[in-house]
Amino acid sequence: MASSGEEASAGSPAPVVDTGTAPSCPEPGLSPTPPDSTEDFEVLEEDEDDLSELPPLEDVGRVREPPEDARCPEQDPGEAPEAPQEWLDVLGNGLLKKKTLVPGRGAESRPRKGQEVTVRLRAALEDGSVVEEDPGLAFTLGDCDVLQALDLCVQLLEVGETALIVSDAKYCYGSHGRSPDIPPNAALTLEVELLEARDGPDLELLSGKEKVIGSSSKVDFSPDEEAELLDVKVKCLNNLAASQLKLDHYEAALKSCNLVLEHQPGNIKALFRKGKVLAQQGEYREAIPILKAALKLEPSNKTIHAELSKLVKKHADQKTVETEMYRKMLGNPSAGGAPVKCKDKLPWSIPWKWLFGATAIALGGVALSVVIAARN
């Protein structure tokens, strides 16, 4: 039995050991026998974790670097963060844009409507020519005291922020422009820095010059304050008349000029603008004396002199046209003005009045003779 056992062991293949090399082929003449069912084999479960996502062994221990698009740019510790350079379409129509050049103190420092703000302003045309510079322009936000582009964009600025504003003419000076430096339909580039934003002061604490014109609050004015207030009122009315004249609102401009002249009859600007309004309305006869009065107050004013000369010429042309019209209406279209003599009339002809008178005398004499003869 021992020998048969040895023969069986010799005829069966040796156990396979995983050494990392390919298994050896059986010797010729020996058929392979199936493995013993009692042999222990390691079987992987189907629900075992998938190890395909693990890194290769050579990468173990290394620190993975983030992708290039997720890396933060290198920045010096003392360097301020870079300001955003994107353009903001304020109204969504592409006609008013804002870009931050220097960031401010945060969104909580933005001004509100009704607050008084102070800005540094620099305005330029598209060709780069500067048309306005103001290091400390102050106005009340939302009261439309300045350009609409400035009034809209300052509400988006933070205190300390410097921004670039590109505006269409629609939100600046429009189709009229601003003579002589801003042509009609000119777009503007505004560089604005918001210096300060503060609440409006109490009216009772203002001086006479700073008090609101036409305020309904009960405030007693001193004579000096009334004089200062009147001067401010006259300036406002003069500016109002100039704006109304540009917009061809002649009746409103005439009313503003008359209000100025009620307080200051010798105000040259009001006299000049009133003369221009009357000239635009065709009232040359009334406009000429007013412009002459303005020129008398300031004889060296070339603008008034030029306007008066132009107006006098227009008035002369108007009189010529009216004269010709009257002649045509009266049936005498001749240009000389002298009566035309009838060429068929002879110099020795007797006027019909004389002939009638002589006839009447003759008839009277005949009647008298008849009466005398009847009495005799």
GROMACS .gro file of C-alpha atoms in nm:
model
  376
    1MET     CA    1   0.000   0.000   0.000
    2ALA     CA    2   0.291   0.224   0.071
    3SER     CA    3   0.426   0.167  -0.272
    4SER     CA    4   0.094   0.243  -0.432
    5GLY     CA    5   0.070   0.558  -0.230
    6GLU     CA    6   0.406   0.663  -0.341
    7GLU     CA    7   0.312   0.590  -0.702
    8ALA     CA    8  -0.003   0.802  -0.668
    9SER     CA    9   0.191   1.086  -0.524
   10ALA     CA   10   0.444   1.058  -0.796
   11GLY     CA   11   0.181   1.058  -1.068
   12SER     CA   12  -0.009   1.361  -0.933
   13PRO     CA   13   0.117   1.714  -0.991
   14ALA     CA   14   0.276   1.908  -0.714
   15PRO     CA   15   0.074   2.187  -0.542
   16VAL     CA   16   0.089   2.517  -0.728
   17VAL     CA   17   0.265   2.796  -0.540
   18ASP     CA   18   0.222   3.152  -0.658
   19THR     CA   19   0.575   3.269  -0.708
   20GLY     CA   20   0.503   3.533  -0.964
   21THR     CA   21   0.620   3.312  -1.252
   22ALA     CA   22   0.419   3.122  -1.512
   23PRO     CA   23   0.311   2.772  -1.403
   24SER     CA   24   0.512   2.479  -1.544
   25CYS     CA   25   0.352   2.249  -1.798
   26PRO     CA   26   0.293   1.887  -1.698
   27GLU     CA   27   0.534   1.628  -1.817
   28PRO     CA   28   0.440   1.439  -2.131
   29GLY     CA   29   0.244   1.122  -2.076
   30LEU     CA   30   0.088   1.238  -1.753
   31SER     CA   31  -0.262   1.373  -1.764
   32PRO     CA   32  -0.341   1.661  -1.530
   33THR     CA   33  -0.567   1.576  -1.242
   34PRO     CA   34  -0.830   1.818  -1.114
   35PRO     CA   35  -0.749   1.987  -0.787
   36ASP     CA   36  -0.870   1.837  -0.467
   37SER     CA   37  -1.204   1.979  -0.361
   38THR     CA   38  -1.075   2.008  -0.008
   39GLU     CA   39  -0.788   2.244  -0.111
   40ASP     CA   40  -0.812   2.596   0.040
   41PHE     CA   41  -0.849   2.877  -0.221
   42GLU     CA   42  -0.885   3.256  -0.156
   43VAL     CA   43  -1.197   3.389  -0.328
   44LEU     CA   44  -1.266   3.768  -0.370
   45GLU     CA   45  -1.613   3.878  -0.281
   46GLU     CA   46  -1.809   4.066  -0.551
   47ASP     CA   47  -1.915   4.343  -0.314
   48GLU     CA   48  -1.558   4.413  -0.199
   49ASP     CA   49  -1.441   4.774  -0.236
   50ASP     CA   50  -1.313   4.880  -0.578
   51LEU     CA   51  -0.944   4.960  -0.550
   52SER     CA   52  -0.901   5.094  -0.901
   53GLU     CA   53  -0.918   5.457  -0.783
   54LEU     CA   54  -0.625   5.423  -0.545
   55PRO     CA   55  -0.307   5.603  -0.648
   56PRO     CA   56  -0.010   5.409  -0.777
   57LEU     CA   57   0.235   5.289  -0.519
   58GLU     CA   58   0.504   5.526  -0.641
   59ASP     CA   59   0.274   5.824  -0.564
   60VAL     CA   60   0.210   5.724  -0.205
   61GLY     CA   61   0.360   5.980   0.035
   62ARG     CA   62   0.361   6.265  -0.216
   63VAL     CA   63   0.148   6.579  -0.163
   64ARG     CA   64  -0.088   6.641  -0.448
   65GLU     CA   65  -0.074   6.991  -0.597
   66PRO     CA   66  -0.403   7.169  -0.681
   67PRO     CA   67  -0.482   7.229  -1.051
   68GLU     CA   68  -0.346   7.544  -1.206
   69ASP     CA   69  -0.688   7.710  -1.239
   70ALA     CA   70  -0.752   7.661  -0.864
   71ARG     CA   71  -0.421   7.807  -0.748
   72CYS     CA   72  -0.427   8.152  -0.588
   73PRO     CA   73  -0.199   8.410  -0.747
   74GLU     CA   74   0.110   8.492  -0.551
   75GLN     CA   75   0.075   8.823  -0.370
   76ASP     CA   76   0.303   9.019  -0.143
   77PRO     CA   77   0.186   9.038   0.219
   78GLY     CA   78   0.177   9.419   0.217
   79GLU     CA   79   0.019   9.458  -0.125
   80ALA     CA   80  -0.347   9.571  -0.143
   81PRO     CA   81  -0.592   9.344  -0.325
   82GLU     CA   82  -0.631   9.420  -0.692
   83ALA     CA   83  -0.943   9.623  -0.779
   84PRO     CA   84  -1.200   9.461  -1.007
   85GLN     CA   85  -1.173   9.572  -1.367
   86GLU     CA   86  -1.511   9.459  -1.498
   87TRP     CA   87  -1.750   9.712  -1.650
   88LEU     CA   88  -2.090   9.743  -1.485
   89ASP     CA   89  -2.382   9.821  -1.716
   90VAL     CA   90  -2.573  10.053  -1.482
   91LEU     CA   91  -2.904  10.073  -1.670
   92GLY     CA   92  -2.878   9.758  -1.879
   93ASN     CA   93  -2.889   9.941  -2.213
   94GLY     CA   94  -2.515   9.984  -2.267
   95LEU     CA   95  -2.537  10.366  -2.258
   96LEU     CA   96  -2.406  10.413  -1.903
   97LYS     CA   97  -2.115  10.202  -1.773
   98LYS     CA   98  -1.904  10.213  -1.458
   99LYS     CA   99  -1.570  10.053  -1.373
  100THR     CA  100  -1.396  10.063  -1.036
  101LEU     CA  101  -1.037  10.185  -1.046
  102VAL     CA  102  -0.969  10.207  -0.672
  103PRO     CA  103  -1.197  10.021  -0.427
  104GLY     CA  104  -1.361  10.201  -0.137
  105ARG     CA  105  -1.445  10.124   0.223
  106GLY     CA  106  -1.721   9.872   0.161
  107ALA     CA  107  -2.082   9.859   0.048
  108GLU     CA  108  -2.207   9.995   0.381
  109SER     CA  109  -2.039  10.330   0.305
  110ARG     CA  110  -2.241  10.390  -0.013
  111PRO     CA  111  -2.447  10.714  -0.004
  112ARG     CA  112  -2.825  10.729   0.000
  113LYS     CA  113  -3.065  10.959  -0.177
  114GLY     CA  114  -3.105  11.288   0.007
  115GLN     CA  115  -2.751  11.285   0.146
  116GLU     CA  116  -2.500  11.553   0.057
  117VAL     CA  117  -2.197  11.412  -0.123
  118THR     CA  118  -1.862  11.560  -0.220
  119VAL     CA  119  -1.676  11.418  -0.520
  120ARG     CA  120  -1.365  11.487  -0.720
  121LEU     CA  121  -1.469  11.513  -1.083
  122ARG     CA  122  -1.277  11.510  -1.409
  123ALA     CA  123  -1.477  11.507  -1.734
  124ALA     CA  124  -1.333  11.451  -2.083
  125LEU     CA  125  -1.458  11.402  -2.436
  126GLU     CA  126  -1.396  11.089  -2.642
  127ASP     CA  127  -1.081  11.246  -2.792
  128GLY     CA  128  -0.938  11.294  -2.442
  129SER     CA  129  -0.978  11.671  -2.417
  130VAL     CA  130  -1.071  11.771  -2.060
  131VAL     CA  131  -1.383  11.988  -2.039
  132GLU     CA  132  -1.431  12.008  -1.662
  133GLU     CA  133  -1.229  11.954  -1.344
  134ASP     CA  134  -1.360  12.007  -0.991
  135PRO     CA  135  -1.166  11.886  -0.687
  136GLY     CA  136  -1.462  11.926  -0.452
  137LEU     CA  137  -1.803  11.920  -0.622
  138ALA     CA  138  -2.079  11.905  -0.360
  139PHE     CA  139  -2.445  11.829  -0.432
  140THR     CA  140  -2.750  11.656  -0.287
  141LEU     CA  141  -2.787  11.304  -0.421
  142GLY     CA  142  -3.111  11.244  -0.611
  143ASP     CA  143  -3.204  11.613  -0.655
  144CYS     CA  144  -3.086  11.622  -1.021
  145ASP     CA  145  -2.854  11.915  -0.947
  146VAL     CA  146  -2.579  11.764  -1.165
  147LEU     CA  147  -2.548  11.546  -1.474
  148GLN     CA  148  -2.786  11.251  -1.470
  149ALA     CA  149  -2.494  11.014  -1.532
  150LEU     CA  150  -2.319  11.146  -1.222
  151ASP     CA  151  -2.632  11.141  -1.009
  152LEU     CA  152  -2.705  10.778  -1.101
  153CYS     CA  153  -2.353  10.638  -1.064
  154VAL     CA  154  -2.248  10.811  -0.741
  155GLN     CA  155  -2.517  10.607  -0.564
  156LEU     CA  156  -2.314  10.296  -0.654
  157LEU     CA  157  -1.980  10.429  -0.526
  158GLU     CA  158  -1.826  10.358  -0.189
  159VAL     CA  159  -1.660  10.631   0.013
  160GLY     CA  160  -1.297  10.649  -0.103
  161GLU     CA  161  -1.372  10.468  -0.430
  162THR     CA  162  -1.247  10.602  -0.761
  163ALA     CA  163  -1.444  10.495  -1.067
  164LEU     CA  164  -1.449  10.554  -1.439
  165ILE     CA  165  -1.789  10.633  -1.591
  166VAL     CA  166  -1.856  10.625  -1.966
  167SER     CA  167  -2.187  10.788  -2.052
  168ASP     CA  168  -2.384  10.852  -2.367
  169ALA     CA  169  -2.489  11.209  -2.443
  170LYS     CA  170  -2.843  11.115  -2.337
  171TYR     CA  171  -2.736  11.124  -1.971
  172CYS     CA  172  -2.504  11.426  -2.007
  173TYR     CA  173  -2.572  11.737  -2.216
  174GLY     CA  174  -2.784  11.574  -2.487
  175SER     CA  175  -2.841  11.717  -2.831
  176HIS     CA  176  -2.780  12.076  -2.719
  177GLY     CA  177  -2.432  12.028  -2.575
  178ARG     CA  178  -2.268  12.298  -2.367
  179SER     CA  179  -2.125  12.590  -2.558
  180PRO     CA  180  -1.843  12.635  -2.630
  181ASP     CA  181  -1.654  12.328  -2.509
  182ILE     CA  182  -1.902  12.037  -2.535
  183PRO     CA  183  -2.054  11.980  -2.881
  184PRO     CA  184  -2.405  11.839  -2.932
  185ASN     CA  185  -2.454  11.463  -2.887
  186ALA     CA  186  -2.114  11.425  -2.722
  187ALA     CA  187  -2.041  11.124  -2.500
  188LEU     CA  188  -1.836  11.193  -2.186
  189THR     CA  189  -1.588  10.997  -1.976
  190LEU     CA  190  -1.605  11.088  -1.608
  191GLU     CA  191  -1.342  11.004  -1.350
  192VAL     CA  192  -1.510  11.032  -1.010
  193GLU     CA  193  -1.383  10.986  -0.656
  194LEU     CA  194  -1.635  10.986  -0.373
  195LEU     CA  195  -1.474  11.189  -0.096
  196GLU     CA  196  -1.757  11.220   0.154
  197ALA     CA  197  -2.122  11.137   0.213
  198ARG     CA  198  -2.317  11.296   0.496
  199ASP     CA  199  -2.675  11.362   0.600
  200GLY     CA  200  -2.829  11.697   0.510
  201PRO     CA  201  -2.796  11.966   0.779
  202ASP     CA  202  -3.080  12.098   0.990
  203LEU     CA  203  -3.242  12.398   0.823
  204GLU     CA  204  -3.257  12.590   1.151
  205LEU     CA  205  -2.880  12.569   1.186
  206LEU     CA  206  -2.799  12.706   0.839
  207SER     CA  207  -2.686  13.058   0.765
  208GLY     CA  208  -2.901  13.284   0.550
  209LYS     CA  209  -2.701  13.206   0.238
  210GLU     CA  210  -2.740  12.833   0.286
  211LYS     CA  211  -3.111  12.829   0.362
  212VAL     CA  212  -3.339  12.683   0.102
  213ILE     CA  213  -3.511  12.937  -0.121
  214GLY     CA  214  -3.887  12.936  -0.080
  215SER     CA  215  -3.876  12.716   0.230
  216SER     CA  216  -4.201  12.685   0.423
  217SER     CA  217  -4.027  12.668   0.760
  218LYS     CA  218  -4.069  12.969   0.986
  219VAL     CA  219  -3.726  13.127   1.006
  220ASP     CA  220  -3.658  13.493   1.082
  221PHE     CA  221  -3.407  13.650   0.843
  222SER     CA  222  -3.185  13.943   0.922
  223PRO     CA  223  -3.143  14.218   0.657
  224ASP     CA  224  -2.801  14.083   0.564
  225GLU     CA  225  -2.939  13.732   0.530
  226GLU     CA  226  -3.224  13.855   0.312
  227ALA     CA  227  -2.976  14.031   0.084
  228GLU     CA  228  -2.766  13.715   0.052
  229LEU     CA  229  -3.075  13.504  -0.008
  230LEU     CA  230  -3.199  13.743  -0.275
  231ASP     CA  231  -2.864  13.727  -0.450
  232VAL     CA  232  -2.882  13.346  -0.458
  233LYS     CA  233  -3.240  13.359  -0.584
  234VAL     CA  234  -3.144  13.593  -0.869
  235LYS     CA  235  -2.860  13.363  -0.973
  236CYS     CA  236  -3.092  13.064  -0.975
  237LEU     CA  237  -3.352  13.246  -1.182
  238ASN     CA  238  -3.088  13.360  -1.431
  239ASN     CA  239  -2.964  13.004  -1.472
  240LEU     CA  240  -3.321  12.883  -1.507
  241ALA     CA  241  -3.389  13.139  -1.781
  242ALA     CA  242  -3.077  13.029  -1.969
  243SER     CA  243  -3.186  12.665  -1.957
  244GLN     CA  244  -3.540  12.747  -2.066
  245LEU     CA  245  -3.408  12.955  -2.356
  246LYS     CA  246  -3.195  12.662  -2.477
  247LEU     CA  247  -3.499  12.436  -2.465
  248ASP     CA  248  -3.706  12.689  -2.665
  249HIS     CA  249  -3.946  12.741  -2.373
  250TYR     CA  250  -3.978  13.111  -2.448
  251GLU     CA  251  -4.276  13.194  -2.228
  252ALA     CA  252  -4.117  13.031  -1.924
  253ALA     CA  253  -3.783  13.199  -1.995
  254LEU     CA  254  -3.954  13.538  -2.028
  255LYS     CA  255  -4.126  13.486  -1.693
  256SER     CA  256  -3.794  13.399  -1.523
  257CYS     CA  257  -3.628  13.710  -1.670
  258ASN     CA  258  -3.913  13.931  -1.551
  259LEU     CA  259  -3.880  13.788  -1.198
  260VAL     CA  260  -3.512  13.881  -1.197
  261LEU     CA  261  -3.582  14.231  -1.327
  262GLU     CA  262  -3.842  14.282  -1.054
  263HIS     CA  263  -3.565  14.253  -0.795
  264GLN     CA  264  -3.277  14.393  -1.003
  265PRO     CA  265  -3.396  14.612  -1.294
  266GLY     CA  266  -3.037  14.663  -1.407
  267ASN     CA  267  -2.938  14.297  -1.423
  268ILE     CA  268  -2.749  14.270  -1.752
  269LYS     CA  269  -2.794  13.894  -1.797
  270ALA     CA  270  -3.169  13.917  -1.747
  271LEU     CA  271  -3.197  14.210  -1.990
  272PHE     CA  272  -2.991  14.029  -2.253
  273ARG     CA  273  -3.189  13.705  -2.225
  274LYS     CA  274  -3.521  13.888  -2.228
  275GLY     CA  275  -3.416  14.065  -2.547
  276LYS     CA  276  -3.322  13.731  -2.705
  277VAL     CA  277  -3.655  13.576  -2.605
  278LEU     CA  278  -3.851  13.863  -2.758
  279ALA     CA  279  -3.639  13.843  -3.073
  280GLN     CA  280  -3.714  13.471  -3.101
  281GLN     CA  281  -4.082  13.553  -3.075
  282GLY     CA  282  -4.052  13.813  -3.354
  283GLU     CA  283  -4.104  14.112  -3.124
  284TYR     CA  284  -3.816  14.314  -3.267
  285ARG     CA  285  -3.961  14.652  -3.175
  286GLU     CA  286  -3.975  14.554  -2.805
  287ALA     CA  287  -3.647  14.364  -2.801
  288ILE     CA  288  -3.429  14.645  -2.944
  289PRO     CA  289  -3.479  14.895  -2.655
  290ILE     CA  290  -3.409  14.619  -2.398
  291LEU     CA  291  -3.082  14.521  -2.566
  292LYS     CA  292  -2.987  14.887  -2.593
  293ALA     CA  293  -3.041  14.924  -2.218
  294ALA     CA  294  -2.818  14.622  -2.152
  295LEU     CA  295  -2.549  14.761  -2.385
  296LYS     CA  296  -2.566  15.097  -2.210
  297LEU     CA  297  -2.492  14.928  -1.876
  298GLU     CA  298  -2.197  14.737  -2.026
  299PRO     CA  299  -2.077  14.905  -2.347
  300SER     CA  300  -1.776  14.675  -2.383
  301ASN     CA  301  -1.986  14.358  -2.406
  302LYS     CA  302  -1.929  14.229  -2.760
  303THR     CA  303  -2.197  13.963  -2.731
  304ILE     CA  304  -2.471  14.217  -2.663
  305HIS     CA  305  -2.340  14.444  -2.938
  306ALA     CA  306  -2.343  14.163  -3.194
  307GLU     CA  307  -2.693  14.053  -3.094
  308LEU     CA  308  -2.823  14.409  -3.115
  309SER     CA  309  -2.671  14.466  -3.460
  310LYS     CA  310  -2.824  14.144  -3.589
  311LEU     CA  311  -3.158  14.237  -3.442
  312VAL     CA  312  -3.159  14.586  -3.596
  313LYS     CA  313  -3.091  14.438  -3.938
  314LYS     CA  314  -3.373  14.186  -3.897
  315HIS     CA  315  -3.608  14.463  -3.791
  316ALA     CA  316  -3.520  14.670  -4.100
  317ASP     CA  317  -3.584  14.372  -4.324
  318GLN     CA  318  -3.914  14.313  -4.151
  319LYS     CA  319  -4.021  14.675  -4.209
  320THR     CA  320  -3.936  14.647  -4.579
  321VAL     CA  321  -4.146  14.334  -4.612
  322GLU     CA  322  -4.437  14.495  -4.430
  323THR     CA  323  -4.419  14.807  -4.654
  324GLU     CA  324  -4.431  14.598  -4.967
  325MET     CA  325  -4.724  14.402  -4.832
  326TYR     CA  326  -4.920  14.719  -4.754
  327ARG     CA  327  -4.858  14.856  -5.104
  328LYS     CA  328  -4.992  14.542  -5.261
  329MET     CA  329  -5.299  14.554  -5.040
  330LEU     CA  330  -5.369  14.917  -5.143
  331GLY     CA  331  -5.323  14.842  -5.510
  332ASN     CA  332  -5.007  15.046  -5.554
  333PRO     CA  333  -4.724  14.801  -5.611
  334SER     CA  334  -4.478  15.065  -5.735
  335ALA     CA  335  -4.150  15.085  -5.547
  336GLY     CA  336  -4.096  15.460  -5.575
  337GLY     CA  337  -4.384  15.564  -5.356
  338ALA     CA  338  -4.461  15.878  -5.566
  339PRO     CA  339  -4.802  15.900  -5.733
  340VAL     CA  340  -4.803  15.806  -6.099
  341LYS     CA  341  -4.937  16.079  -6.329
  342CYS     CA  342  -5.179  15.988  -6.607
  343LYS     CA  343  -5.000  16.017  -6.936
  344ASP     CA  344  -5.325  16.072  -7.134
  345LYS     CA  345  -5.418  16.383  -6.937
  346LEU     CA  346  -5.340  16.707  -7.128
  347PRO     CA  347  -5.185  17.000  -6.943
  348TRP     CA  348  -5.461  17.241  -7.064
  349SER     CA  349  -5.754  17.024  -6.962
  350ILE     CA  350  -6.007  17.192  -6.728
  351PRO     CA  351  -6.075  17.019  -6.397
  352TRP     CA  352  -6.423  16.879  -6.366
  353LYS     CA  353  -6.482  17.073  -6.043
  354TRP     CA  354  -6.432  17.404  -6.218
  355LEU     CA  355  -6.663  17.299  -6.500
  356PHE     CA  356  -6.936  17.204  -6.256
  357GLY     CA  357  -6.899  17.533  -6.071
  358ALA     CA  358  -6.921  17.739  -6.387
  359THR     CA  359  -7.232  17.549  -6.493
  360ALA     CA  360  -7.395  17.614  -6.158
  361ILE     CA  361  -7.318  17.988  -6.180
  362ALA     CA  362  -7.459  18.009  -6.530
  363LEU     CA  363  -7.779  17.835  -6.428
  364GLY     CA  364  -7.810  18.067  -6.133
  365GLY     CA  365  -7.772  18.372  -6.352
  366VAL     CA  366  -8.038  18.249  -6.593
  367ALA     CA  367  -8.278  18.187  -6.307
  368LEU     CA  368  -8.214  18.533  -6.165
  369SER     CA  369  -8.279  18.695  -6.503
  370VAL     CA  370  -8.612  18.514  -6.533
  371VAL     CA  371  -8.721  18.634  -6.193
  372ILE     CA  372  -8.632  19.000  -6.265
  373ALA     CA  373  -8.810  18.988  -6.598
  374ALA     CA  374  -9.126  18.851  -6.434
  375ARG     CA  375  -9.137  19.135  -6.180
  376ASN     CA  376  -9.112  19.398  -6.451
   0.00000   0.00000   0.00000
